[in-house]
Amino acid sequence: NSRKAISNRMGDRQGISGVDSAGYSLGYDATQQDVLIHSFYATYTGEGVGKSNLNPIKVRIPLPNWRINYTGLNKIKFFQKHFRSVSVNHSYRSTHTVGGFLKSFGRRDTFALNENRIQPEYIISQVTISESFSPLVNVDMTWKNSLLTRVEVRKDRTLSLNTSNNQLTEIGNLEYIIGTGYTLKELKLPFKIRGSTVKSDLTLRGDFSIRDSKTIIRKIVEGETQTTAGQRVYSLKLTGDYILTQALTLRVFYDWVANRPAISNSFPTSNTNAG
C-alpha cells in the first residue's frame, strides 16, 4: 500500500509530473527497485511514506540497541520476606543489512533501455531487517530456601525483501522458558574415592521451553501470503552437577526435544539424549 505514495515522492523529486494508468509516477512503477525498497523501510520501520529516507545506501539511524536490568524489587517488603534476590531483564537488538550492491552505469534521470522505468543508482538484490527481544522479559528469582526460578519470553523476526522476484520473506520466533534449580549442600556419596569420603554440593537445574517458529512468503505483486515452514518445538533439559574433586566434576544430564511441524509436508520428530 505504500508503493504508490513512495513512487509519487520519487517522481516529484525528479521533477516528473506524469503518472501511469495505475497512478504511479512515470519511471517509478509498482515493482521498480527503489519503490520496493523504500516502501519496505517505510512499512516495517514505522517511518511512514513521508519520512522514509530515499537513499538505501546511506546509513540509516535505527533504534539504539539496549539492555535493561532492574533489581529494585529487592527493596519491597514482600520480596524481602520470600526471596534473596529478584532481577528483571529486558533487551533489544536490531540490524539492517544491504545484501550487496552494484553501482549503476545508467543515469538516474533517464529511462533504462527497453523498460519504462528509471535506472536505480545502485542495483540491490536484497535488504534485510532483523529485530530481537532476547529476552523480551526475564525474571530471575532466588528464594530464601536457595530454590532458583526463572521465567523468560524471547521474540525475534527477520524480514528479507528480494527485489528480483518481488517477494518478502518473514521469519518469526516466539519462545517461552521456565527454569528452576536447587543446590543440595554437602551431599555425601555412599561410597569412598581413594579411601576418602566425598562431601560436596549437588547443583540441580531444569529448563522447559516452547518455541513457535514460522516462515511466511509474501508475493507483493500477486498479493498472496503463504506459510512455507514452521514448527513448535518443546524442549526439556535437566542437569545435575557434583564436584568430586577440584579437578573432576560429575554431570548427569537428560535432554528431550520434540518437533511438531506447522505444515503438512513435514512430520513430527523427537530426540532424547542422556548420560
C-alpha positions as a Markdown table, in Angstrom:
| # | Residue | x | y | z |
|---|---|---|---|---|
| 1 | Asn | 0.0 | 0.0 | 0.0 |
| 2 | Ser | 3.0 | 2.3 | 0.5 |
| 3 | Arg | 4.4 | 1.9 | -3.0 |
| 4 | Lys | 2.2 | 4.4 | -4.8 |
| 5 | Ala | 3.0 | 7.2 | -2.3 |
| 6 | Ile | 6.7 | 6.4 | -2.4 |
| 7 | Ser | 6.6 | 6.4 | -6.3 |
| 8 | Asn | 5.0 | 9.8 | -6.4 |
| 9 | Arg | 7.6 | 11.1 | -3.9 |
| 10 | Met | 10.4 | 9.9 | -6.0 |
| 11 | Gly | 8.8 | 11.2 | -9.2 |
| 12 | Asp | 8.3 | 14.7 | -7.6 |
| 13 | Arg | 12.0 | 14.7 | -6.5 |
| 14 | Gln | 13.0 | 14.1 | -10.2 |
| 15 | Gly | 10.5 | 16.7 | -11.5 |
| 16 | Ile | 8.3 | 14.1 | -13.2 |
| 17 | Ser | 4.7 | 15.2 | -13.3 |
| 18 | Gly | 3.1 | 12.3 | -15.3 |
| 19 | Val | 1.6 | 9.1 | -13.9 |
| 20 | Asp | 0.8 | 5.8 | -15.4 |
| 21 | Ser | -2.7 | 4.2 | -15.6 |
| 22 | Ala | -2.3 | 2.7 | -12.1 |
| 23 | Gly | -1.4 | 6.1 | -10.6 |
| 24 | Tyr | 2.4 | 5.5 | -10.3 |
| 25 | Ser | 4.8 | 8.2 | -11.3 |
| 26 | Leu | 6.4 | 7.6 | -14.7 |
| 27 | Gly | 9.7 | 5.8 | -14.4 |
| 28 | Tyr | 8.8 | 4.5 | -10.9 |
| 29 | Asp | 6.2 | 1.8 | -11.4 |
| 30 | Ala | 5.0 | -0.7 | -8.7 |
| 31 | Thr | 8.0 | -3.1 | -9.0 |
| 32 | Gln | 10.8 | -0.6 | -9.6 |
| 33 | Gln | 13.6 | -1.4 | -7.2 |
| 34 | Asp | 13.8 | 1.9 | -5.3 |
| 35 | Val | 10.0 | 1.9 | -4.9 |
| 36 | Leu | 10.0 | -1.6 | -3.4 |
| 37 | Ile | 12.9 | -0.9 | -1.0 |
| 38 | His | 11.7 | 2.4 | 0.3 |
| 39 | Ser | 8.2 | 1.1 | 0.7 |
| 40 | Phe | 9.6 | -1.8 | 2.7 |
| 41 | Tyr | 11.5 | 0.6 | 5.0 |
| 42 | Ala | 8.5 | 2.9 | 5.4 |
| 43 | Thr | 6.3 | 0.0 | 6.4 |
| 44 | Tyr | 8.5 | -2.0 | 8.7 |
| 45 | Thr | 10.4 | 0.7 | 10.5 |
| 46 | Gly | 7.4 | 2.9 | 11.2 |
| 47 | Glu | 8.9 | 5.9 | 9.4 |
| 48 | Gly | 5.9 | 6.3 | 7.2 |
| 49 | Val | 5.9 | 7.2 | 3.5 |
| 50 | Gly | 6.5 | 10.9 | 4.1 |
| 51 | Lys | 9.7 | 10.5 | 6.2 |
| 52 | Ser | 11.4 | 7.4 | 4.7 |
| 53 | Asn | 15.0 | 8.1 | 3.6 |
| 54 | Leu | 15.2 | 7.8 | -0.2 |
| 55 | Asn | 18.8 | 6.7 | -0.3 |
| 56 | Pro | 19.1 | 2.9 | 0.6 |
| 57 | Ile | 22.9 | 3.0 | 1.0 |
| 58 | Lys | 23.3 | 5.9 | 3.4 |
| 59 | Val | 23.5 | 4.8 | 7.0 |
| 60 | Arg | 20.0 | 4.6 | 8.4 |
| 61 | Ile | 19.7 | 5.5 | 12.1 |
| 62 | Pro | 17.7 | 2.7 | 13.7 |
| 63 | Leu | 16.5 | 2.4 | 17.3 |
| 64 | Pro | 19.5 | 2.0 | 19.6 |
| 65 | Asn | 20.2 | -1.4 | 20.9 |
| 66 | Trp | 19.7 | -1.6 | 24.6 |
| 67 | Arg | 19.7 | -3.9 | 27.7 |
| 68 | Ile | 17.9 | -3.1 | 31.0 |
| 69 | Asn | 18.5 | -4.9 | 34.3 |
| 70 | Tyr | 16.2 | -3.9 | 37.3 |
| 71 | Thr | 16.8 | -5.1 | 40.8 |
| 72 | Gly | 14.6 | -2.6 | 42.7 |
| 73 | Leu | 12.1 | -5.3 | 43.6 |
| 74 | Asn | 14.5 | -6.4 | 46.3 |
| 75 | Lys | 13.6 | -3.3 | 48.4 |
| 76 | Ile | 9.9 | -4.3 | 48.6 |
| 77 | Lys | 9.0 | -6.0 | 51.9 |
| 78 | Phe | 7.1 | -8.8 | 50.3 |
| 79 | Phe | 10.1 | -9.8 | 48.1 |
| 80 | Gln | 12.5 | -9.3 | 51.0 |
| 81 | Lys | 10.4 | -11.8 | 53.0 |
| 82 | His | 10.4 | -14.6 | 50.4 |
| 83 | Phe | 13.4 | -14.0 | 48.2 |
| 84 | Arg | 17.1 | -13.4 | 48.5 |
| 85 | Ser | 17.2 | -11.6 | 45.1 |
| 86 | Val | 14.9 | -10.8 | 42.2 |
| 87 | Ser | 16.1 | -9.3 | 38.9 |
| 88 | Val | 14.1 | -8.3 | 35.8 |
| 89 | Asn | 15.9 | -8.1 | 32.5 |
| 90 | His | 14.9 | -6.9 | 29.0 |
| 91 | Ser | 17.0 | -6.3 | 25.9 |
| 92 | Tyr | 16.5 | -5.3 | 22.2 |
| 93 | Arg | 18.8 | -5.7 | 19.2 |
| 94 | Ser | 18.3 | -4.7 | 15.6 |
| 95 | Thr | 20.4 | -4.8 | 12.4 |
| 96 | His | 19.8 | -3.5 | 8.9 |
| 97 | Thr | 21.6 | -5.3 | 6.1 |
| 98 | Val | 22.0 | -4.5 | 2.4 |
| 99 | Gly | 23.0 | -7.8 | 0.8 |
| 100 | Gly | 25.5 | -6.4 | -1.6 |
| 101 | Phe | 25.1 | -3.8 | -4.3 |
| 102 | Leu | 26.5 | -2.6 | -7.6 |
| 103 | Lys | 26.9 | 0.9 | -8.8 |
| 104 | Ser | 24.8 | 1.5 | -11.9 |
| 105 | Phe | 26.3 | 2.9 | -15.1 |
| 106 | Gly | 22.9 | 4.4 | -16.1 |
| 107 | Arg | 21.9 | 8.0 | -15.2 |
| 108 | Arg | 19.2 | 8.3 | -12.7 |
| 109 | Asp | 17.3 | 10.9 | -14.7 |
| 110 | Thr | 17.0 | 8.7 | -17.8 |
| 111 | Phe | 14.9 | 5.7 | -18.6 |
| 112 | Ala | 16.6 | 2.3 | -18.9 |
| 113 | Leu | 16.6 | 0.8 | -22.4 |
| 114 | Asn | 13.5 | -1.3 | -23.2 |
| 115 | Glu | 11.9 | -0.5 | -19.9 |
| 116 | Asn | 9.6 | 2.3 | -18.9 |
| 117 | Arg | 11.4 | 2.9 | -15.6 |
| 118 | Ile | 14.3 | 4.9 | -14.3 |
| 119 | Gln | 17.5 | 3.0 | -13.7 |
| 120 | Pro | 18.4 | 2.9 | -9.9 |
| 121 | Glu | 21.7 | 4.4 | -8.8 |
| 122 | Tyr | 22.5 | 1.2 | -7.0 |
| 123 | Ile | 21.5 | -2.3 | -8.1 |
| 124 | Ile | 20.5 | -4.1 | -4.9 |
| 125 | Ser | 19.2 | -7.7 | -4.8 |
| 126 | Gln | 18.2 | -7.9 | -1.2 |
| 127 | Val | 17.7 | -5.9 | 2.0 |
| 128 | Thr | 17.1 | -7.4 | 5.5 |
| 129 | Ile | 15.9 | -6.1 | 8.8 |
| 130 | Ser | 16.4 | -8.2 | 11.9 |
| 131 | Glu | 14.9 | -7.5 | 15.3 |
| 132 | Ser | 15.4 | -9.5 | 18.5 |
| 133 | Phe | 14.0 | -9.2 | 22.0 |
| 134 | Ser | 16.3 | -11.6 | 23.8 |
| 135 | Pro | 14.8 | -11.5 | 26.3 |
| 136 | Leu | 11.5 | -9.6 | 25.9 |
| 137 | Val | 11.2 | -10.1 | 29.6 |
| 138 | Asn | 13.2 | -12.3 | 32.0 |
| 139 | Val | 12.6 | -12.7 | 35.8 |
| 140 | Asp | 15.3 | -14.5 | 37.9 |
| 141 | Met | 14.4 | -15.2 | 41.5 |
| 142 | Thr | 16.4 | -16.8 | 44.3 |
| 143 | Trp | 14.2 | -18.0 | 47.1 |
| 144 | Lys | 15.1 | -18.0 | 50.8 |
| 145 | Asn | 15.5 | -21.8 | 50.7 |
| 146 | Ser | 18.0 | -21.5 | 47.8 |
| 147 | Leu | 15.5 | -22.5 | 45.2 |
| 148 | Leu | 16.1 | -20.8 | 41.8 |
| 149 | Thr | 13.2 | -19.8 | 39.5 |
| 150 | Arg | 13.5 | -18.3 | 36.0 |
| 151 | Val | 10.7 | -17.2 | 33.7 |
| 152 | Glu | 11.6 | -15.8 | 30.3 |
| 153 | Val | 10.0 | -14.8 | 27.0 |
| 154 | Arg | 12.0 | -14.3 | 23.8 |
| 155 | Lys | 10.8 | -12.9 | 20.5 |
| 156 | Asp | 12.5 | -12.1 | 17.2 |
| 157 | Arg | 11.8 | -11.6 | 13.5 |
| 158 | Thr | 13.8 | -11.4 | 10.3 |
| 159 | Leu | 12.4 | -9.6 | 7.2 |
| 160 | Ser | 14.0 | -10.0 | 3.8 |
| 161 | Leu | 13.0 | -8.2 | 0.7 |
| 162 | Asn | 14.1 | -9.8 | -2.6 |
| 163 | Thr | 13.9 | -7.2 | -5.4 |
| 164 | Ser | 14.5 | -9.8 | -8.2 |
| 165 | Asn | 11.3 | -11.8 | -7.6 |
| 166 | Asn | 9.3 | -9.1 | -5.7 |
| 167 | Gln | 8.9 | -11.3 | -2.6 |
| 168 | Leu | 9.1 | -10.6 | 1.1 |
| 169 | Thr | 10.2 | -13.4 | 3.5 |
| 170 | Glu | 9.3 | -13.1 | 7.2 |
| 171 | Ile | 10.7 | -15.5 | 9.8 |
| 172 | Gly | 9.3 | -15.1 | 13.3 |
| 173 | Asn | 10.1 | -16.9 | 16.5 |
| 174 | Leu | 8.4 | -16.7 | 19.9 |
| 175 | Glu | 9.8 | -18.7 | 22.9 |
| 176 | Tyr | 8.6 | -19.3 | 26.4 |
| 177 | Ile | 11.1 | -20.6 | 29.0 |
| 178 | Ile | 10.5 | -21.8 | 32.6 |
| 179 | Gly | 13.5 | -22.8 | 34.6 |
| 180 | Thr | 14.3 | -23.9 | 38.2 |
| 181 | Gly | 17.3 | -25.0 | 40.2 |
| 182 | Tyr | 18.3 | -26.1 | 43.6 |
| 183 | Thr | 21.5 | -26.9 | 45.4 |
| 184 | Leu | 21.8 | -29.7 | 47.9 |
| 185 | Lys | 24.5 | -28.6 | 50.4 |
| 186 | Glu | 27.4 | -31.0 | 51.3 |
| 187 | Leu | 25.8 | -34.2 | 49.9 |
| 188 | Lys | 27.8 | -37.2 | 50.9 |
| 189 | Leu | 28.4 | -40.0 | 48.4 |
| 190 | Pro | 27.5 | -43.6 | 49.6 |
| 191 | Phe | 31.0 | -44.8 | 48.5 |
| 192 | Lys | 34.6 | -43.7 | 49.0 |
| 193 | Ile | 37.1 | -42.4 | 46.5 |
| 194 | Arg | 40.7 | -43.3 | 47.2 |
| 195 | Gly | 39.7 | -44.2 | 50.7 |
| 196 | Ser | 38.1 | -40.9 | 51.4 |
| 197 | Thr | 34.5 | -39.9 | 51.8 |
| 198 | Val | 33.4 | -37.3 | 49.3 |
| 199 | Lys | 31.1 | -34.5 | 50.5 |
| 200 | Ser | 30.2 | -31.7 | 48.1 |
| 201 | Asp | 27.3 | -29.7 | 46.8 |
| 202 | Leu | 24.9 | -31.2 | 44.2 |
| 203 | Thr | 23.5 | -28.5 | 41.9 |
| 204 | Leu | 20.3 | -29.4 | 40.1 |
| 205 | Arg | 18.9 | -27.4 | 37.1 |
| 206 | Gly | 15.9 | -27.8 | 34.9 |
| 207 | Asp | 14.5 | -25.8 | 31.9 |
| 208 | Phe | 11.4 | -26.3 | 29.9 |
| 209 | Ser | 10.7 | -24.3 | 26.8 |
| 210 | Ile | 8.2 | -23.9 | 24.0 |
| 211 | Arg | 9.2 | -22.2 | 20.8 |
| 212 | Asp | 6.9 | -21.3 | 17.9 |
| 213 | Ser | 8.6 | -20.6 | 14.6 |
| 214 | Lys | 7.0 | -19.7 | 11.3 |
| 215 | Thr | 8.3 | -18.7 | 7.8 |
| 216 | Ile | 5.9 | -16.7 | 5.6 |
| 217 | Ile | 6.5 | -15.6 | 2.0 |
| 218 | Arg | 4.5 | -12.6 | 0.8 |
| 219 | Lys | 4.2 | -12.2 | -3.0 |
| 220 | Ile | 3.9 | -8.5 | -3.4 |
| 221 | Val | 2.6 | -8.2 | -6.9 |
| 222 | Glu | 0.1 | -11.1 | -6.6 |
| 223 | Gly | -1.0 | -10.0 | -3.1 |
| 224 | Glu | -0.6 | -13.6 | -1.8 |
| 225 | Thr | 0.7 | -14.8 | 1.5 |
| 226 | Gln | 1.9 | -18.4 | 2.0 |
| 227 | Thr | 3.3 | -20.2 | 5.1 |
| 228 | Thr | 6.2 | -22.3 | 3.8 |
| 229 | Ala | 7.7 | -23.5 | 7.0 |
| 230 | Gly | 7.0 | -23.6 | 10.7 |
| 231 | Gln | 7.2 | -25.7 | 13.8 |
| 232 | Arg | 6.5 | -25.8 | 17.5 |
| 233 | Val | 9.5 | -27.1 | 19.5 |
| 234 | Tyr | 9.2 | -28.5 | 23.0 |
| 235 | Ser | 12.4 | -28.8 | 25.0 |
| 236 | Leu | 13.2 | -30.2 | 28.4 |
| 237 | Lys | 16.7 | -30.1 | 29.8 |
| 238 | Leu | 17.7 | -31.5 | 33.2 |
| 239 | Thr | 21.2 | -31.4 | 34.7 |
| 240 | Gly | 22.9 | -32.4 | 38.0 |
| 241 | Asp | 26.5 | -31.3 | 38.8 |
| 242 | Tyr | 28.5 | -32.8 | 41.6 |
| 243 | Ile | 32.2 | -31.8 | 42.3 |
| 244 | Leu | 34.1 | -35.0 | 43.0 |
| 245 | Thr | 37.5 | -33.3 | 43.3 |
| 246 | Gln | 39.0 | -29.9 | 42.5 |
| 247 | Ala | 39.8 | -31.3 | 39.0 |
| 248 | Leu | 36.8 | -33.5 | 38.3 |
| 249 | Thr | 33.1 | -32.7 | 38.1 |
| 250 | Leu | 30.4 | -35.3 | 37.5 |
| 251 | Arg | 27.4 | -34.2 | 35.4 |
| 252 | Val | 24.2 | -36.2 | 34.9 |
| 253 | Phe | 22.0 | -34.9 | 32.1 |
| 254 | Tyr | 18.8 | -35.5 | 30.3 |
| 255 | Asp | 17.7 | -33.6 | 27.1 |
| 256 | Trp | 14.4 | -34.1 | 25.3 |
| 257 | Val | 13.4 | -32.2 | 22.2 |
| 258 | Ala | 10.1 | -32.7 | 20.3 |
| 259 | Asn | 9.3 | -31.0 | 17.0 |
| 260 | Arg | 5.7 | -30.5 | 15.8 |
| 261 | Pro | 5.6 | -29.0 | 12.3 |
| 262 | Ala | 3.1 | -26.4 | 11.3 |
| 263 | Ile | 2.7 | -27.6 | 7.7 |
| 264 | Ser | 1.5 | -30.9 | 6.4 |
| 265 | Asn | 4.6 | -31.8 | 4.3 |
| 266 | Ser | 6.7 | -32.4 | 7.4 |
| 267 | Phe | 6.4 | -35.0 | 10.1 |
| 268 | Pro | 6.8 | -34.7 | 13.9 |
| 269 | Thr | 10.1 | -35.8 | 15.5 |
| 270 | Ser | 11.5 | -36.2 | 19.0 |
| 271 | Asn | 15.1 | -36.8 | 20.2 |
| 272 | Thr | 16.3 | -37.8 | 23.6 |
| 273 | Asn | 19.9 | -37.6 | 24.9 |
| 274 | Ala | 21.0 | -38.7 | 28.3 |
| 275 | Gly | 24.2 | -39.6 | 30.0 |
